[in-house]
Short mmCIF file of C-alpha atoms in Angstrom, two decimals:
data_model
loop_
_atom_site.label_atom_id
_atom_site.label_comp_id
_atom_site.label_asym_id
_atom_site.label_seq_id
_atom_site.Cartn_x
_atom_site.Cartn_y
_atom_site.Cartn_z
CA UNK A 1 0.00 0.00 0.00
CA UNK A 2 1.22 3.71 -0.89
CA UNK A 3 2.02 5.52 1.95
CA UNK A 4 -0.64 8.39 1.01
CA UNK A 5 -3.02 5.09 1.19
CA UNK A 6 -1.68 4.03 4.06
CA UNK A 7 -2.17 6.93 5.95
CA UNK A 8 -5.45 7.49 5.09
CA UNK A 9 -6.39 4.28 6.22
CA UNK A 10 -4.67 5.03 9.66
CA UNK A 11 -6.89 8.04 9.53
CA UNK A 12 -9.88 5.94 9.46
CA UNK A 13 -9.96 4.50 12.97
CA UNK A 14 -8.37 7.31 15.51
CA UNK A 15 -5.24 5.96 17.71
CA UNK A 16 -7.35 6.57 20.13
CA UNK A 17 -6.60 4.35 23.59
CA UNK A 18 -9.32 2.32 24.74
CA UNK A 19 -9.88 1.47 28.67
CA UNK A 20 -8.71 -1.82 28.92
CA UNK A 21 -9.93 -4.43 31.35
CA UNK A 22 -9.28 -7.57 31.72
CA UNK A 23 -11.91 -8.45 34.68
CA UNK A 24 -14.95 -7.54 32.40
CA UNK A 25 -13.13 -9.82 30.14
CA UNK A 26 -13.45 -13.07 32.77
CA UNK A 27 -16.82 -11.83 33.86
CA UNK A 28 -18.10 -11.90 30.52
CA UNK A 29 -16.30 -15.34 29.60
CA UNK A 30 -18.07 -16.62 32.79
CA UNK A 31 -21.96 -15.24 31.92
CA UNK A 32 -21.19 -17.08 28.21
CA UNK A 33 -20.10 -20.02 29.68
CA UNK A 34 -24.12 -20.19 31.92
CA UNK A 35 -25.60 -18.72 28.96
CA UNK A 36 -24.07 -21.77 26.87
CA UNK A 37 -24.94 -24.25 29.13
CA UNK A 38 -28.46 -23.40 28.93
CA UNK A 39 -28.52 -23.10 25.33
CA UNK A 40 -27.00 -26.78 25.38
CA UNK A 41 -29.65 -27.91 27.79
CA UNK A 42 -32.60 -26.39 25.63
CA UNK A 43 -31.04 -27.99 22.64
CA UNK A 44 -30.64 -31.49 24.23
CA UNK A 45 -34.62 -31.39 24.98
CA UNK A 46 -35.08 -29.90 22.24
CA UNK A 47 -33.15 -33.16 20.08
CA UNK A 48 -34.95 -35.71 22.76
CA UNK A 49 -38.19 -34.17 21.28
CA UNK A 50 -37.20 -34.34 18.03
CA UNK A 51 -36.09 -37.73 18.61
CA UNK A 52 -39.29 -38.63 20.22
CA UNK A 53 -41.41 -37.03 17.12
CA UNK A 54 -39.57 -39.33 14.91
CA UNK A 55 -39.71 -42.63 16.32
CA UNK A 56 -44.03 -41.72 16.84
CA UNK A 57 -44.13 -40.43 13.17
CA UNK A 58 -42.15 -43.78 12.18
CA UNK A 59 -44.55 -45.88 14.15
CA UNK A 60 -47.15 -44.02 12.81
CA UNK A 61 -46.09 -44.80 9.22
CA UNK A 62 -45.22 -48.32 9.50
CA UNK A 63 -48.60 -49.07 11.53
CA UNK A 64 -51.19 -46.35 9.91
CA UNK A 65 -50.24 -44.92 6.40
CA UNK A 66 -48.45 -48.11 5.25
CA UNK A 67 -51.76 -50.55 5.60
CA UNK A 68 -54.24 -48.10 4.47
CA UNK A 69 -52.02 -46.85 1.52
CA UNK A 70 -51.43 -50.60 0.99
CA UNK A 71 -55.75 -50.74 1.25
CA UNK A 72 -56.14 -47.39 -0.70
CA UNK A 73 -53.83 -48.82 -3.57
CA UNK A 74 -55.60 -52.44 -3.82
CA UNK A 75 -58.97 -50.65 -3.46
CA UNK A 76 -58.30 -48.40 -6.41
CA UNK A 77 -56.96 -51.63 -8.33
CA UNK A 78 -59.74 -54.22 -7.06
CA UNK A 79 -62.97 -52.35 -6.04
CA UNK A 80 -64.14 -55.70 -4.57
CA UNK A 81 -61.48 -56.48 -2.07
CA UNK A 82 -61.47 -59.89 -2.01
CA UNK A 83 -61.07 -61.76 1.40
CA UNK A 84 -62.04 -58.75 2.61
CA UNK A 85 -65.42 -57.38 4.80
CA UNK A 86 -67.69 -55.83 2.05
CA UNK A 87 -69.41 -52.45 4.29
CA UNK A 88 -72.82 -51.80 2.59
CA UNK A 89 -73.91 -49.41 4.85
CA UNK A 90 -76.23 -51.65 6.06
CA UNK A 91 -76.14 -53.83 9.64
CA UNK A 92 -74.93 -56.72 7.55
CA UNK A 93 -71.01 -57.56 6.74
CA UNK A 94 -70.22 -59.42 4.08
CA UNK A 95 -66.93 -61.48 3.67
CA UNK A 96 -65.77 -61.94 0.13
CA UNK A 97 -64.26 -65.59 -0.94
CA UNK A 98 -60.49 -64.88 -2.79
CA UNK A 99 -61.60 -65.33 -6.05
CA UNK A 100 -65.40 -63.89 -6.18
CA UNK A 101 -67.03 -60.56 -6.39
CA UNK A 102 -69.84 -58.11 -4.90
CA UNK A 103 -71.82 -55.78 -5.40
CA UNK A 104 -74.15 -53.40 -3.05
CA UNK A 105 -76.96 -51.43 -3.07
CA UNK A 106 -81.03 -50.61 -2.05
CA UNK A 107 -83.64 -50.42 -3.34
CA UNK A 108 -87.77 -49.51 -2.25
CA UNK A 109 -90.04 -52.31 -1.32
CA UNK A 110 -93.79 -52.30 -0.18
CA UNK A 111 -93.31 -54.61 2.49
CA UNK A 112 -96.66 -55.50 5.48
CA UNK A 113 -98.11 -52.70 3.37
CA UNK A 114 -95.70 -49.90 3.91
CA UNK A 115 -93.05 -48.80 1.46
CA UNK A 116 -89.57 -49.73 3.17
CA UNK A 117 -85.85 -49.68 1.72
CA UNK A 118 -84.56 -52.86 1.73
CA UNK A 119 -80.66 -53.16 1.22
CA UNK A 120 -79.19 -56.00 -1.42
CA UNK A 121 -76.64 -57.45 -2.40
CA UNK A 122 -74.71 -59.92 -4.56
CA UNK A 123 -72.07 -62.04 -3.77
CA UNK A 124 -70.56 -64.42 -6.03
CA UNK A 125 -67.70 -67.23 -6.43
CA UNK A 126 -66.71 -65.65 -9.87
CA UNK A 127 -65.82 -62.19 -10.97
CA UNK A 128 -68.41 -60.03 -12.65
CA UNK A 129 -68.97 -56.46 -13.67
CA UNK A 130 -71.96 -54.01 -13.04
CA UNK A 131 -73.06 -50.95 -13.22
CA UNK A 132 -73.78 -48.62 -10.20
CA UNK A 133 -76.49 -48.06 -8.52
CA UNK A 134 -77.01 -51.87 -8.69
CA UNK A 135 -80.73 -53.12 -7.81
CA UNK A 136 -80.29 -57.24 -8.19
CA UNK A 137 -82.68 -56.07 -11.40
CA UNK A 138 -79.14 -57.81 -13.70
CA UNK A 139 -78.03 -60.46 -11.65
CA UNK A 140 -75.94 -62.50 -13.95
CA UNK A 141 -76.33 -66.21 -14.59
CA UNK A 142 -73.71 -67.80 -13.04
CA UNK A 143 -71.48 -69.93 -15.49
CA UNK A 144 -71.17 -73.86 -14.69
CA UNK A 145 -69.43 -74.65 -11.60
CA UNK A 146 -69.99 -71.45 -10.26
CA UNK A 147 -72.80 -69.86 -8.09
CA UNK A 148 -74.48 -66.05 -7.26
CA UNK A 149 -75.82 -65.59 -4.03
CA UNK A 150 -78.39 -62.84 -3.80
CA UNK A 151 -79.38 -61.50 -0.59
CA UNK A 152 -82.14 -58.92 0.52
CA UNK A 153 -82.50 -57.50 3.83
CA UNK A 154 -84.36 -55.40 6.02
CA UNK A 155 -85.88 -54.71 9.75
CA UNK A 156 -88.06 -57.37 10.17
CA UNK A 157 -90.88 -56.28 10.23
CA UNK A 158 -94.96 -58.13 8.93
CA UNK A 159 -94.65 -61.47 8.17
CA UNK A 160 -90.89 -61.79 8.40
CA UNK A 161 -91.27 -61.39 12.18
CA UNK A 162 -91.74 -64.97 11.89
CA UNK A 163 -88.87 -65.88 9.95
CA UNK A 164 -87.06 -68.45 11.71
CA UNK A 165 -84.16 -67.14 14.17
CA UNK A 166 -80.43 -68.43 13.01
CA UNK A 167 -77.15 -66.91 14.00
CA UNK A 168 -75.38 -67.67 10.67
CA UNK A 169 -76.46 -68.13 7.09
CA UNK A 170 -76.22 -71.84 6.02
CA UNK A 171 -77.15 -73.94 2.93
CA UNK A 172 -80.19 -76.87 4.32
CA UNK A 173 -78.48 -80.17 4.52
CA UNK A 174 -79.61 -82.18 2.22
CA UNK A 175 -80.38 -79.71 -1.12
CA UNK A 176 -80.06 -82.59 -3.60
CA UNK A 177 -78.96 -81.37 -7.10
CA UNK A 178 -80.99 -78.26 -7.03
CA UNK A 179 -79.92 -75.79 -8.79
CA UNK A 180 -82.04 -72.61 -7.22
CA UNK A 181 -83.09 -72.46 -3.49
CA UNK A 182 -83.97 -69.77 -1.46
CA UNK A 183 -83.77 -69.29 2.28
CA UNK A 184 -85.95 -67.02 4.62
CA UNK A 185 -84.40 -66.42 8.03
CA UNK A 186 -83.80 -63.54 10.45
CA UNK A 187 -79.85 -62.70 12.73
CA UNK A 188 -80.91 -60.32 15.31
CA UNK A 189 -83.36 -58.44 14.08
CA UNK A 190 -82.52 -58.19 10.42
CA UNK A 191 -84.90 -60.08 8.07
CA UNK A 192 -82.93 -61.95 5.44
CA UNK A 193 -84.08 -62.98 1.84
CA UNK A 194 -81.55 -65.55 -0.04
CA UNK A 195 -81.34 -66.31 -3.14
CA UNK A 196 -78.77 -69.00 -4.20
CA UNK A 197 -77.92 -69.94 -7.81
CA UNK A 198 -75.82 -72.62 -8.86
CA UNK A 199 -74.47 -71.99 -12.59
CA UNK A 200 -74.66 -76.22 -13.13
CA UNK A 201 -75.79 -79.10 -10.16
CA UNK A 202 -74.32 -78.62 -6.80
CA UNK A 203 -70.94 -80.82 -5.94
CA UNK A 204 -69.21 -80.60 -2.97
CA UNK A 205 -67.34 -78.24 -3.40
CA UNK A 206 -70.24 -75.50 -4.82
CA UNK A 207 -71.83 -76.49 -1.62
CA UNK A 208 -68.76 -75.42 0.14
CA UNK A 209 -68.22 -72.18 -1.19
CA UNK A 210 -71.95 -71.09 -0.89
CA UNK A 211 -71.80 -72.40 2.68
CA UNK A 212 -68.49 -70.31 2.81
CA UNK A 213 -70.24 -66.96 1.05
CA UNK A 214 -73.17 -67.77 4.26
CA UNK A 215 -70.55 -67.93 6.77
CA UNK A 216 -69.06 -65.01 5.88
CA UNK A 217 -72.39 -62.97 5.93
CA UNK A 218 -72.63 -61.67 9.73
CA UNK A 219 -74.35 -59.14 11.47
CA UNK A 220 -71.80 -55.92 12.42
CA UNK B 1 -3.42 -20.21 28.33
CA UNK B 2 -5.41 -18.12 30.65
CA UNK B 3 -2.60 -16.34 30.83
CA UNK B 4 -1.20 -16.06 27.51
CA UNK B 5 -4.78 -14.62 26.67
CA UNK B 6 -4.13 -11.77 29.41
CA UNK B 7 -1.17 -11.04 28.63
CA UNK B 8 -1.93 -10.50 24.88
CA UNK B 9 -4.78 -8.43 25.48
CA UNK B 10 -2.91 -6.19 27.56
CA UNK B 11 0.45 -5.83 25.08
CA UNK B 12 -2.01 -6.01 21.66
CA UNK B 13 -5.51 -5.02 23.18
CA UNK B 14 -5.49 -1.38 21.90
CA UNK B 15 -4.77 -2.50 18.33
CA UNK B 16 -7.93 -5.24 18.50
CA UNK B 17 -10.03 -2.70 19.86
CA UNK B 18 -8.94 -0.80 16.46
CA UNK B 19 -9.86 -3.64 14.35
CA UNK B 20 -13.31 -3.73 16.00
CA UNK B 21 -13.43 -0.40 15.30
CA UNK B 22 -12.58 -0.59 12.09
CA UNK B 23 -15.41 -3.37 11.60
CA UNK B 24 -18.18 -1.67 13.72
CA UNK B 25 -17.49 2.07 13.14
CA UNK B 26 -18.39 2.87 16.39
CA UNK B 27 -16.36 3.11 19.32
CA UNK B 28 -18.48 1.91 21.83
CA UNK B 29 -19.43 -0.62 20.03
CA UNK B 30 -15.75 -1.64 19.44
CA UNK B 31 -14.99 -1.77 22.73
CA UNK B 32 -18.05 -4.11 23.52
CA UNK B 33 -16.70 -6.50 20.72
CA UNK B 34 -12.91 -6.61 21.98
CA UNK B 35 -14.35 -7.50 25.42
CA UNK B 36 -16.89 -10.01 23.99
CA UNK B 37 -13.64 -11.74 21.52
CA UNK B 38 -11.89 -11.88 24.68
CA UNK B 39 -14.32 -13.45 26.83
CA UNK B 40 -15.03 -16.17 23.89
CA UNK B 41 -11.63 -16.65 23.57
CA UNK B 42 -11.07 -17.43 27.15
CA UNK B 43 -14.31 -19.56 26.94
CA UNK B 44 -13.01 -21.09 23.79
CA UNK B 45 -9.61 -21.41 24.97
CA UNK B 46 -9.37 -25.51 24.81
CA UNK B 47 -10.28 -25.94 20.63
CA UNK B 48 -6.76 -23.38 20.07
CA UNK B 49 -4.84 -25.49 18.29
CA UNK B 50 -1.36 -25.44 19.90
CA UNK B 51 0.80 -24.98 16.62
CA UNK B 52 -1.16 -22.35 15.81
CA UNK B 53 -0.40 -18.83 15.99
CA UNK B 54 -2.33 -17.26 18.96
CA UNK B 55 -2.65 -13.72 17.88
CA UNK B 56 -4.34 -14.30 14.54
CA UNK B 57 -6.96 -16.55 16.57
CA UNK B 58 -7.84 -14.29 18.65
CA UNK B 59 -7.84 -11.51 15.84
CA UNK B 60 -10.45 -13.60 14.39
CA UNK B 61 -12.67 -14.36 17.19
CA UNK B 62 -12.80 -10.15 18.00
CA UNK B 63 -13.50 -9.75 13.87
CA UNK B 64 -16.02 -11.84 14.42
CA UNK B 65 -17.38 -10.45 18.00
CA UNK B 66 -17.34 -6.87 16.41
CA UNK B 67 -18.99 -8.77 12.79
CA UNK B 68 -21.73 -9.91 15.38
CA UNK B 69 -22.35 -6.99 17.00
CA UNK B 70 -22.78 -5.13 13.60
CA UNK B 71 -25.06 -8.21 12.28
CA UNK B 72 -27.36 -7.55 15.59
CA UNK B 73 -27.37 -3.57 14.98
CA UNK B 74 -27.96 -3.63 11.98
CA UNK B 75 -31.28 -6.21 12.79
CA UNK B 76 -32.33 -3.94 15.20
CA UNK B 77 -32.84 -0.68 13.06
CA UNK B 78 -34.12 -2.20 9.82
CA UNK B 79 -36.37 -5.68 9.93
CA UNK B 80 -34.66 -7.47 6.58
CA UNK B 81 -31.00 -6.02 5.81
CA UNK B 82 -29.34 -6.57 3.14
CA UNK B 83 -25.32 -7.00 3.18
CA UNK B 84 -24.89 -3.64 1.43
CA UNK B 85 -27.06 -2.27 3.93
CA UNK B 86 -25.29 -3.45 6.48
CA UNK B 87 -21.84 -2.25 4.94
CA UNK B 88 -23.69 1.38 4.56
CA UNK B 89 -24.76 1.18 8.24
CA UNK B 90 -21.00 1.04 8.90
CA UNK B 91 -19.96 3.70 7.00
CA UNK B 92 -23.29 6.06 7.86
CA UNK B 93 -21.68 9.48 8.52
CA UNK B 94 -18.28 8.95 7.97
CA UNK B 95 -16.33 10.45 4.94
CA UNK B 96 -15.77 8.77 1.51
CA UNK B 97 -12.65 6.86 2.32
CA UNK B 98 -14.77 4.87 4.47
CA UNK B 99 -17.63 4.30 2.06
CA UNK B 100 -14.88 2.86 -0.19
CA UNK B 101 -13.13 0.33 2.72
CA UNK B 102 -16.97 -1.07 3.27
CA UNK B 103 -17.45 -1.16 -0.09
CA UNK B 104 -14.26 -3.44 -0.97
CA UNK B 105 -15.21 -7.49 -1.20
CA UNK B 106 -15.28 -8.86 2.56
CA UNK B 107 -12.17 -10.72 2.59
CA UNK B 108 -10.00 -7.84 1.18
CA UNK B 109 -11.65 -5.88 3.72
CA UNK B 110 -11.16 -7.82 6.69
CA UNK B 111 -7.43 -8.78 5.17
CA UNK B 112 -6.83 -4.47 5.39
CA UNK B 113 -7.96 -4.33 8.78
CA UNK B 114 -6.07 -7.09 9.88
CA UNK B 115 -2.48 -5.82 8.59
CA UNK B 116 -3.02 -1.96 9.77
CA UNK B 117 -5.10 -2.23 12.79
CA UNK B 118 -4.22 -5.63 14.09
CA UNK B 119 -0.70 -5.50 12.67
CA UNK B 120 -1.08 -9.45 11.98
CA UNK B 121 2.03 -10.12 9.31
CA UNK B 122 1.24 -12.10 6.10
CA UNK B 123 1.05 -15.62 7.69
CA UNK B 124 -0.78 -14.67 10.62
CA UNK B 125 -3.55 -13.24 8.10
CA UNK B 126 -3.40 -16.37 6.20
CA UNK B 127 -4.36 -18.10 9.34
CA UNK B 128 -6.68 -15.77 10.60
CA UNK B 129 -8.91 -16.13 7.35
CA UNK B 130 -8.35 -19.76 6.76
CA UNK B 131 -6.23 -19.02 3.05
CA UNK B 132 -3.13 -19.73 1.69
CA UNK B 133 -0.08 -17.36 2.45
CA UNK B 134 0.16 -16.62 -1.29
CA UNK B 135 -4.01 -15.45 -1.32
CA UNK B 136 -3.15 -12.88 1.62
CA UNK B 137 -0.63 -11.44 -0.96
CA UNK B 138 -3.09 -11.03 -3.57
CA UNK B 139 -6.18 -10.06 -1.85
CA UNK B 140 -4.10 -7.18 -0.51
CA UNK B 141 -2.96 -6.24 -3.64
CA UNK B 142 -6.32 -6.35 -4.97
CA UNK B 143 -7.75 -4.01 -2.19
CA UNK B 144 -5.14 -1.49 -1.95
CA UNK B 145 -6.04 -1.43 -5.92
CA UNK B 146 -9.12 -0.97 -5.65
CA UNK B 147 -8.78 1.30 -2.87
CA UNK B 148 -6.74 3.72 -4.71
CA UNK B 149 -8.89 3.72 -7.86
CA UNK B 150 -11.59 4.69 -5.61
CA UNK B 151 -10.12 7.10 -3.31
CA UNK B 152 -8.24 8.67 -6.89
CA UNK B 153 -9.50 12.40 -6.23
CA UNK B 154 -8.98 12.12 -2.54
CA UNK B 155 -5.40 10.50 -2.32
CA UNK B 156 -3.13 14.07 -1.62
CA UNK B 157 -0.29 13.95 -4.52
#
């Protein structure tokens, strides 16, 4: 630097002596030092919170979001979850078999002389399509081998007072080779209107998954 | 090391105190940041690095104190400043040769102040702003450059 430049530069801060002292030094080292340890206290609790935040959000994840994004995902993929309870907004709960389909909805009957909404639904051992809002007016013929199991329900109420009481749906014992049967019963105080279809004569194993589709049908 | 800190600031206090002047433009404030380097340096006293040099830590540490104390002033009178702002606040009221020191690039800046208020030679520079020996060459070059170009009218000849 030119000594012009240097000069000036001298000129910017006066050589003016400042009072020096070194015990406002150590007293000020010392109030640092408390200050510090606080801040290191608040910042510990503060990481132990953090800490704490993470491990519930993690839980949270792995126990909440993960199943019902899992559920959201096979929903949007498989509108009929099967193996899965079936909600129709109704006091019944339907369980699906792995392979079949369902399908929901209600529609207005004039039942013991008064018009009354009766909820149905179709449940099935094979997949099939329909179009919303379904009213068991389509029900599709089941192909052989398979079955369709239509059921209508409502508060009993009239003549289904007397349905016969049963805590589970069930196929009779002894239904032969029929191919159509229908069942009339009541679980709690829902009245219950089945409809069972077999797509070709009843074997075994027909019999077991309609018993199967019953069993899963169950009041909520 | 308590008392290598003491004694320092009692043979080289007055020309920190200049440097914080330098940085703060304010006396008062200057004095407040020598104390405040101090008093972190005493608090700090265990991370100083043995091989290192002592004075150019401690230059530091008040550059910073004083850099602090104009960071927090500067908060207090405007809500959002900007780093010109904050070099302007500096220089508010003084003449033009200070507009042009706060308007040189921080690193020349702090390298000026550190040779002609702290009287730290080249290496001690270098180690007071982390660079290579070499750099501290340069960036002084570079500021007393631009320094001149700017102060051209006002430099007597």
């Amino acid at each position: 630097m030119t000594d012009d430049l240097l000069l000036m530069v001298d000129r910017l801060v006066p050589n003016d002596p400042f009072p020096l002292d070194w015990h406002d030094v150590q007293l000020r080292s010392e109030q640092m030092s408390a200050s510090d340890a606080i801040q290191t206290r608040s910042r510990s609790r503060h990481i132990r919170l953090t800490r704490r935040t993470l491990v519930i959000a993690g839980a949270a994840a792995l126990f909440v979001i993960a199943p019902l994004t899992a559920l959201a995902v096979r929903l949007a993929f498989n509108p009929a979850p099967t193996g899965h309870p079936l909600m129709l907004s109704t006091p019944l709960e339907i369980r699906l078999l792995p392979d079949g389909s369902a399908a929901g909805g209600a529609i207005s009957l004039a039942i013991a002389g008064r018009q009354r909404t009766v909820q149905v639904a179709l449940i099935t051992d094979f997949q099939f399509t329909h179009h919303p809002p379904f009213n068991l007016a389509n029900v599709p013929t089941p192909p052989p081998g398979h079955l369709a199991i239509s059921i209508r329900h409502f508060a009993a109420t009239g003549e289904a007072r007397r349905w016969r009481r049963v805590n589970r749906l069930e196929l009779p014992a002894d239904i032969g080779e029929q191919k159509r049967l229908t069942l009339h019963v009541r679980i709690v105080r829902e009245a219950i209107d089945v409809d069972v279809r077999f797509g070709s004569a009843p074997t075994p194993s027909m019999r077991a998954s309609a018993n199967a589709i019953l069993a899963g049908v169950t009041h909520g | 090391m308590r008392l290598e800190l003491e004694t320092l600031y009692r043979l080289r206090g007055q020309q920190f105190a200049r440097l914080a002047w330098a940085i703060t433009g304010d006396r008062e404030l200057a004095w407040d940041a020598l104390q405040d380097g101090f008093a972190r340096a005493l608090l700090r006293r265990d991370s100083f690095r043995g091989e290192g040099d002592l004075h150019a830590w401690v230059a530091r540490i008040v550059a910073n104190a004083a850099q602090d104390i104009v960071r927090r002033r500067s908060d207090e009178l405007r809500p959002a400043p900007t780093e010109t702002e904050t070099e302007l606040e500096i220089s508010e009221g003084d003449s033009r040769l200070r507009l042009a020191v706060a308007s040189l690039p921080e690193r020349q800046r702090l390298a000026v102040f550190f040779r002609y208020y702290a009287d730290l030679d080249y290496a001690q520079i270098a180690a007071a702003l982390a660079i290579e020996r070499g750099t501290v060459s340069a960036t002084l070059n570079a500021a007393h450059k631009k320094l001149a170009a700017l102060l051209a009218e006002e430099v007597p000849r």
